[in-house]
Short mmCIF file of C-alpha atoms in Angstrom, two decimals:
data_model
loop_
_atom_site.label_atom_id
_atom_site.label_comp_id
_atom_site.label_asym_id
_atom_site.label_seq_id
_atom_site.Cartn_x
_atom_site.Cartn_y
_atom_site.Cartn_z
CA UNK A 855 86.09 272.06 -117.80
CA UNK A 856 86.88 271.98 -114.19
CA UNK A 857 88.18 268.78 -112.61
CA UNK A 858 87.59 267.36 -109.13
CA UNK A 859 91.19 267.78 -107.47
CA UNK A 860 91.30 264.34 -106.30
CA UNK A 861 90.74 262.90 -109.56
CA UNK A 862 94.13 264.82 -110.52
CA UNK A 863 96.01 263.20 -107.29
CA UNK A 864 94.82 260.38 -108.09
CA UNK A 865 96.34 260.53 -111.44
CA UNK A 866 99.55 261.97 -110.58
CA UNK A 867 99.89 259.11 -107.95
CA UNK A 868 99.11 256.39 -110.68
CA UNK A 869 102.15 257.90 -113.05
CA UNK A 870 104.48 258.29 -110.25
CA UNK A 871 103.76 254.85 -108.77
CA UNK A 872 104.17 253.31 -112.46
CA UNK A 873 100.76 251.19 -112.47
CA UNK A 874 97.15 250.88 -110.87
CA UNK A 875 97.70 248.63 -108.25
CA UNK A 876 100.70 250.79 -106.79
CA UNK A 877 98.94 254.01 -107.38
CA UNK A 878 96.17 252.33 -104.95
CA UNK A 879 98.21 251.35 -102.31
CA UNK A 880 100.19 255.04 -102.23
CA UNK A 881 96.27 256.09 -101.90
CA UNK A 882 95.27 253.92 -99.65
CA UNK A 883 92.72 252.63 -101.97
CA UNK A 884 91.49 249.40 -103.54
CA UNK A 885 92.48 248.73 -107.39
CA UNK A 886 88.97 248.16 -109.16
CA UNK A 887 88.04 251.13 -107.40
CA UNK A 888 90.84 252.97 -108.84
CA UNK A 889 90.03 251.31 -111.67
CA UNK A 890 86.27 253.05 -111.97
CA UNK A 891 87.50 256.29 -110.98
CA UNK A 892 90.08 256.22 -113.88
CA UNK A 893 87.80 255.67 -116.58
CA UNK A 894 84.98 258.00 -115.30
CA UNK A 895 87.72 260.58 -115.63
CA UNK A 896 88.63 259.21 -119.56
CA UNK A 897 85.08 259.25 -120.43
CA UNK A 898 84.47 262.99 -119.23
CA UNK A 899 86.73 264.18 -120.71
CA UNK A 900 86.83 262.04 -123.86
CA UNK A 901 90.10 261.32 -123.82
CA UNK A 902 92.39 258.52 -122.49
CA UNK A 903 94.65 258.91 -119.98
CA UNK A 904 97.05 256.05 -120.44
CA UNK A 905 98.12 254.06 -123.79
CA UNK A 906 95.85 251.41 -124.67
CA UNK A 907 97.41 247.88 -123.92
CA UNK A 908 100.63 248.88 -123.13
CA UNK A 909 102.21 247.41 -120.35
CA UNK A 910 103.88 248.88 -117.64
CA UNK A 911 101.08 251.94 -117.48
CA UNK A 912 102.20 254.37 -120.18
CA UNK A 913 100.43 257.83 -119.50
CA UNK A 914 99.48 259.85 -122.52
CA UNK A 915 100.54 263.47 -123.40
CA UNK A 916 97.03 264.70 -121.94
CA UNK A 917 97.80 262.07 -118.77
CA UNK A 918 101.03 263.33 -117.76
CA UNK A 919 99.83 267.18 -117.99
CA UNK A 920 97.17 266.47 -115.86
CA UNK A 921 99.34 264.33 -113.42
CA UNK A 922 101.61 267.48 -113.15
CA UNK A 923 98.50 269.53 -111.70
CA UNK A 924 97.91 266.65 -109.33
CA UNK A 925 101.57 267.15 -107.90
CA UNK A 926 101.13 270.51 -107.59
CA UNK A 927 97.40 269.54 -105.49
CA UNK A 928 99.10 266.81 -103.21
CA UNK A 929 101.67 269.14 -102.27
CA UNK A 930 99.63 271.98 -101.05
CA UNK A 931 97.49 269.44 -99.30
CA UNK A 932 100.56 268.17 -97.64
CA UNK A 933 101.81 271.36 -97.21
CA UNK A 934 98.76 272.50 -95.62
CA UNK A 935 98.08 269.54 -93.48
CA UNK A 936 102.14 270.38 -91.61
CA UNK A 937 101.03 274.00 -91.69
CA UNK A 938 97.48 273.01 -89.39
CA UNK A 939 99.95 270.90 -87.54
CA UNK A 940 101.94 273.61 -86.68
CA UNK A 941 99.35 275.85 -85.54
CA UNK A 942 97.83 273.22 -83.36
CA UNK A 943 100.66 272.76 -81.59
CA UNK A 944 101.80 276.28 -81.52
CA UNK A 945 104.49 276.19 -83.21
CA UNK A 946 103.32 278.61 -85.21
CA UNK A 947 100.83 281.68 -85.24
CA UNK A 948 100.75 285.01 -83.07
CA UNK A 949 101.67 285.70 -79.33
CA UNK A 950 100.65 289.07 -78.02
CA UNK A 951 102.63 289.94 -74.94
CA UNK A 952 102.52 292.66 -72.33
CA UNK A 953 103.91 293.32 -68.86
CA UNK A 954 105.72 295.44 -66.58
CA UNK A 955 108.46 297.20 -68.04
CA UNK A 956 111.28 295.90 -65.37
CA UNK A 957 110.06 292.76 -65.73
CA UNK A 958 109.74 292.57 -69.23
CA UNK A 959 113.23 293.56 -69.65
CA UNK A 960 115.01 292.15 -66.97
CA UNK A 961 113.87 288.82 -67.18
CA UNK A 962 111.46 287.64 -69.93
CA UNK A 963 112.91 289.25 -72.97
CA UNK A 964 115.74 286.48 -72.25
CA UNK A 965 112.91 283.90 -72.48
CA UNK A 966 111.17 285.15 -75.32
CA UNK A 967 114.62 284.48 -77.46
CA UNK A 968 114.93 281.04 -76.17
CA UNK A 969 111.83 280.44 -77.12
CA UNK A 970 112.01 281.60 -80.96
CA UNK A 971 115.15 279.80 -80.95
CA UNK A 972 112.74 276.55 -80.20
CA UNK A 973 109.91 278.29 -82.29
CA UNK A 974 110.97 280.22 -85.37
CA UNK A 975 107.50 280.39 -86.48
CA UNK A 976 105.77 281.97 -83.64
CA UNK A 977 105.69 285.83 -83.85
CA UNK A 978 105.58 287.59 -80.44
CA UNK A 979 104.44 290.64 -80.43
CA UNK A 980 105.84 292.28 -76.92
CA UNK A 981 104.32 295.70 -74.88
CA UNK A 982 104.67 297.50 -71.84
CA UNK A 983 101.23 298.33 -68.96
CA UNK A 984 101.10 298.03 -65.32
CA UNK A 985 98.37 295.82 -63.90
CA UNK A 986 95.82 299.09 -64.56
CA UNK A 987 96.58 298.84 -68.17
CA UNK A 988 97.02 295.31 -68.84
CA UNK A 989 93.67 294.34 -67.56
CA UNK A 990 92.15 297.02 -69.62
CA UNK A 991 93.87 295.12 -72.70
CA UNK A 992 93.21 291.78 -71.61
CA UNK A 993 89.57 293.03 -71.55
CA UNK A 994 89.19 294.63 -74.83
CA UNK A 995 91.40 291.94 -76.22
CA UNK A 996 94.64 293.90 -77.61
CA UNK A 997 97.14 291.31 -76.22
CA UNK A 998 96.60 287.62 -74.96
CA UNK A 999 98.73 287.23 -72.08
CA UNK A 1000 100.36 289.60 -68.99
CA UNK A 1001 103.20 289.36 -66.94
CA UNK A 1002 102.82 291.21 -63.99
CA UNK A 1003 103.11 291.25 -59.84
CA UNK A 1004 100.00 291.15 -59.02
CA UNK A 1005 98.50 290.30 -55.18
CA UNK A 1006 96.42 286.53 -55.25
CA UNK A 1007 93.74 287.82 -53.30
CA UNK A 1008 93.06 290.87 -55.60
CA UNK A 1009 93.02 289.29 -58.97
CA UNK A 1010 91.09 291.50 -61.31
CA UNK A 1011 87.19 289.80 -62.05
CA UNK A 1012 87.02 288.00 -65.46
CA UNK A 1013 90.63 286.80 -65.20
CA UNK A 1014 92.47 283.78 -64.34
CA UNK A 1015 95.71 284.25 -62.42
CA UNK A 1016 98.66 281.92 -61.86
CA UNK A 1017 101.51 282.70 -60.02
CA UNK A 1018 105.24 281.73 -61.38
CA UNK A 1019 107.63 283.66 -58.83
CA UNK A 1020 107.07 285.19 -55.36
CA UNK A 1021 107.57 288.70 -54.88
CA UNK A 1022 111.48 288.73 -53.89
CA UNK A 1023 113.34 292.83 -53.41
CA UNK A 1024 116.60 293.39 -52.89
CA UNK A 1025 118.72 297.11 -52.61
CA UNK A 1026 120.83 296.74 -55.84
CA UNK A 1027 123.52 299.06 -56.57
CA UNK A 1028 126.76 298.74 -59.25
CA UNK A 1029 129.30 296.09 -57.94
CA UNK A 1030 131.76 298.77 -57.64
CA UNK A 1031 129.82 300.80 -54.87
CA UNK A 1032 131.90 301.46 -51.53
CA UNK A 1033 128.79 299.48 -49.43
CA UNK A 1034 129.13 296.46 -52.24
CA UNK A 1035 132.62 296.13 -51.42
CA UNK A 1036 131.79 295.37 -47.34
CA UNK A 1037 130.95 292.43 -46.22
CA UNK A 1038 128.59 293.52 -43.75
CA UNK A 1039 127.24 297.04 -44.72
CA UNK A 1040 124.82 298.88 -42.32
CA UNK A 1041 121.97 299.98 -42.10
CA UNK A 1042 122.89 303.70 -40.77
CA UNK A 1043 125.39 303.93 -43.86
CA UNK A 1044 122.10 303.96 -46.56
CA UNK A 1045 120.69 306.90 -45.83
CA UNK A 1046 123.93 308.39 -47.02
CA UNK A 1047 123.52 307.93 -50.51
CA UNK A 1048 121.11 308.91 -53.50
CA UNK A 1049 118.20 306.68 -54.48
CA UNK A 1050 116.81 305.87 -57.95
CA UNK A 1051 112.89 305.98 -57.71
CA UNK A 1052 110.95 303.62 -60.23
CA UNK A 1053 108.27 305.36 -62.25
CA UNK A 1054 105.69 307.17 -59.41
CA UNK A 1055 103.01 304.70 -60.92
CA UNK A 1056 104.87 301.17 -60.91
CA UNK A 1057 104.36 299.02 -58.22
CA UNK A 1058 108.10 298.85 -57.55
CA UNK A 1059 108.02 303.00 -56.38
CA UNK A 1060 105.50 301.59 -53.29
CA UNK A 1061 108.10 298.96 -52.70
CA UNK A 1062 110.80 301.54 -52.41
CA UNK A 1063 108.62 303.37 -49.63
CA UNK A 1064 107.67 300.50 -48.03
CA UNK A 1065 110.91 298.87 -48.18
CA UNK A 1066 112.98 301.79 -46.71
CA UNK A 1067 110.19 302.70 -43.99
CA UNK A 1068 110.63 298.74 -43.16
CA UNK A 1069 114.47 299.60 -41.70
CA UNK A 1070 114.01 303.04 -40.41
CA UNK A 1071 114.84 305.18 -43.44
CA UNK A 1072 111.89 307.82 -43.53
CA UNK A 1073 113.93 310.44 -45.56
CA UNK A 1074 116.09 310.00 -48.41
CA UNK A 1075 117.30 311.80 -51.66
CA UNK A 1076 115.97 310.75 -55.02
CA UNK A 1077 118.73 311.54 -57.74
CA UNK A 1078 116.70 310.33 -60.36
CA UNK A 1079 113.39 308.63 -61.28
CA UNK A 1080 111.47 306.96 -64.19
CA UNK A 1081 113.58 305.74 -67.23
CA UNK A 1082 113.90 301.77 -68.57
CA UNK A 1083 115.58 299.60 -67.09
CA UNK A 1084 118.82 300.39 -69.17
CA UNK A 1085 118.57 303.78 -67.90
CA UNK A 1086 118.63 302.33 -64.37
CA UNK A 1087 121.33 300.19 -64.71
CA UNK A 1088 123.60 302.86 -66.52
CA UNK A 1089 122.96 305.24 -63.61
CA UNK A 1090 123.79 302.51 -61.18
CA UNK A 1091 127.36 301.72 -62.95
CA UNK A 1092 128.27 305.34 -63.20
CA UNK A 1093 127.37 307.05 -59.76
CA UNK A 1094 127.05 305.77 -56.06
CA UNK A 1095 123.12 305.27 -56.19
CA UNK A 1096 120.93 303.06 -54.68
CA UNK A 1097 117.61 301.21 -55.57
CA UNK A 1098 115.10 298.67 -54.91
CA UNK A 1099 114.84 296.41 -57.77
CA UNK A 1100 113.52 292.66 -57.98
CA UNK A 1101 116.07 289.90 -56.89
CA UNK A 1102 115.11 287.95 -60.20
CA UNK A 1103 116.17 290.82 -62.33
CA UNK A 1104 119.32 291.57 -60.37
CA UNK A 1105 119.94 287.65 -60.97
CA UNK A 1106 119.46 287.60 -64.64
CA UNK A 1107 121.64 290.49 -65.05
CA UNK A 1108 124.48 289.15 -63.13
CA UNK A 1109 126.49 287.87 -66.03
CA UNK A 1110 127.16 291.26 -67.62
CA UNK A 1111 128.18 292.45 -63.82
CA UNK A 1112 126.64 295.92 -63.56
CA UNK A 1113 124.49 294.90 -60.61
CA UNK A 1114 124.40 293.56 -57.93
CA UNK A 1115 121.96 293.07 -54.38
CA UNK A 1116 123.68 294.29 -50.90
CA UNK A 1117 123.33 291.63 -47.92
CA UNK A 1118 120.25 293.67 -46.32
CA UNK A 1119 117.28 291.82 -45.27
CA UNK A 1120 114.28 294.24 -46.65
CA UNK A 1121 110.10 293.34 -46.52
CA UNK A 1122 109.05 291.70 -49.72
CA UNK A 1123 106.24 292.71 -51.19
CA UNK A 1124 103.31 290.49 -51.21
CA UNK A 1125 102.40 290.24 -54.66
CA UNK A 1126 103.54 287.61 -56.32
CA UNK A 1127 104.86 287.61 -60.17
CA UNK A 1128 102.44 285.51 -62.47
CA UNK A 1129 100.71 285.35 -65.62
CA UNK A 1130 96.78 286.63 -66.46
CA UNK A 1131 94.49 285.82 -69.02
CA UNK A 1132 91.00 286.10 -69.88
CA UNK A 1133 89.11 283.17 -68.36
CA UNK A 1134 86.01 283.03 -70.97
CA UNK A 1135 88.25 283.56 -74.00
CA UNK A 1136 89.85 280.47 -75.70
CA UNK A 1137 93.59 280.56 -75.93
CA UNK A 1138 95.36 279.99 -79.32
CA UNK A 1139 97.67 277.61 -79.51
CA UNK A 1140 101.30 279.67 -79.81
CA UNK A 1141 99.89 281.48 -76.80
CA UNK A 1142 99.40 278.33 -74.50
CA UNK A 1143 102.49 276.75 -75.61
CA UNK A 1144 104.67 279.78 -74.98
CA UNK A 1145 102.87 280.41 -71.40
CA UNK A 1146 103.90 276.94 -70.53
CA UNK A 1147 107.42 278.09 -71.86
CA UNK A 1148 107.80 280.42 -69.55
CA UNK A 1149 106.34 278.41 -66.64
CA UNK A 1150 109.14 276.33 -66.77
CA UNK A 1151 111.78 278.77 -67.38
CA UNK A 1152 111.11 280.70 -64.01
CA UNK A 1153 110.67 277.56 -62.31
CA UNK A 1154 114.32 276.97 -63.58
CA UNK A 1155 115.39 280.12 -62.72
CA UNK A 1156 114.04 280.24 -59.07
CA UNK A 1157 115.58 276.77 -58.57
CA UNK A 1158 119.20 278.56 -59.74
CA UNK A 1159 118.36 281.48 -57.51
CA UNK A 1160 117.30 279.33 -54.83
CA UNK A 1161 120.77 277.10 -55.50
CA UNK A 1162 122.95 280.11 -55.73
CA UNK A 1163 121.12 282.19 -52.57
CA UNK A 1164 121.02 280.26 -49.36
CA UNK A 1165 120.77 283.66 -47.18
CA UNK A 1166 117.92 285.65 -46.32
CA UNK A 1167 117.98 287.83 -49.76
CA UNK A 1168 115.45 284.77 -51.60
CA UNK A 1169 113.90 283.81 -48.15
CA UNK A 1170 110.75 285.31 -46.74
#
């Protein structure tokens, strides 16, 4: 015989409450209908539930197996009803992440453990593209969400784009390079030194060009190219190169001292960092709630940067 699940809560709440009239209030129901419902279930089954004339409520062997089984049912309702909860408010579910590899490392892997520190229950699940790629994702829908420089004006059709840091290069080099160590280094005493290219098809390679070009460097030796951005910064600590690297990531890696930016004013690039999404597809929960996570965590950050940097290097 199968029983309707809430006739078993109900059941289970009339035991635990000790009586009829408590067992309707913990249900939110009246007694006499609590009343009906009780002996419908007796007369189905053909059994009673409760001792006949005995007062307080005494549940019979059959009753108090049953009200077990209603337990068990109230509890996976309840536990159900704080998992939906969760995953409305995206606390929990599935985040799929991509974005530029410097990026990505530099900067947002630091906000992806604050935020599963605040969210245990969201899973991220983190890649690598340059905007090429990620739109191609976005588009097929392989990941949810990009992080990437990307120019306002040019803002791939089909997606939304907002912006969450302006585009910000500095020349980085280890804090124990001989032009880190003057106060005013020049411009004639770059040229002198090895550079570390970016991958040839990250946007940060153009910036190199375009940077360099921008104070008169037309020619200069590339000691190595490509890699992570562990790579870079290991070559960086142990030889004299140079680079062109984001100001944000230089800033976020300032703690463990094995960068730093030299005092030379350089063109920024005008894309600006941001997010991008697919505008006609409807965003889960754990993805909008960790979007707005990082909205506020570069907003932080540029306020720091903006604190800590009063010369030209954060200016336009």
């Amino acid at each position: 015989m199968q029983l309707d699940p809430s006739h078993l809560r109900l059941l289970a709440a009339i035991v635990d409450a000790g009586g009829l009239v408590e067992g309707a209030q913990k249900l939110g129901k009246s007694q006499p209908s609590v009343s009906r419902t009780l002996s419908m279930i007796e007369a189905r089954l053909g059994s009673r539930l409760f001792e006949k004339g005995k007062r307080p409520l005494r549940p019979t062997e059959l009753g108090l197996s049953l009200a077990v089984q209603g337990r068990v049912i109230a509890e996976a309702a309840e536990a159900a009803g704080q998992a939906v909860a969760l995953y409305s408010g995206g606390k929990s579910g599935t985040a799929r992440i991509a974005g530029t590899p410097v990026f990505m490392d530099g900067v947002v892997s630091n906000m992806i453990a604050a935020f599963q520190t605040a969210f245990p229950d969201v899973t991220i699940n983190q890649s690598y593209g340059y905007l090429a790629d990620l739109t191609e994702q976005l588009a097929v829908g392989t990941i949810d969400l990009a992080i990437c420089p990307v120019h306002p004006d040019r803002v791939p059709d089909g997606l939304s784009f907002k912006s969450i840091l302006p585009g910000r290069n500095v020349i980085a080099c280890a804090p124990s390079h001989p032009l880190a160590r003057r106060a005013t280094p020049r411009l004639a005493d770059i040229a002198a030194y090895p550079w570390i290219a970016p991958p040839v098809d990250s946007p940060l390679y153009e910036d190199l060009r375009s940077a360099l070009s921008g104070i008169g460097v037309t020619e200069f030796n590339v000691s190595f190219t490509g890699g992570s951005l562990t790579s870079i910064l290991n070559v960086l600590a142990g030889s004299e190169a140079l680079t062109v690297m984001p100001y944000s990531v230089v800033f976020m890696q300032q703690h463990l001292k094995t960068v730093t930016a030299l005092p030379i004013r350089i063109d920024h690039p005008e894309r600006e960092l941001g997010l991008l999404w697919r505008a006609d597809r409807q965003m889960r929960p754990a993805v909008h709630r960790f979007m707005g996570f990082v909205e506020l965590e570069f907003r932080e950050m540029a306020r720091r940067i903006v604190e800590k940097e009063k010369a030209a290097l954060w200016r336009r």
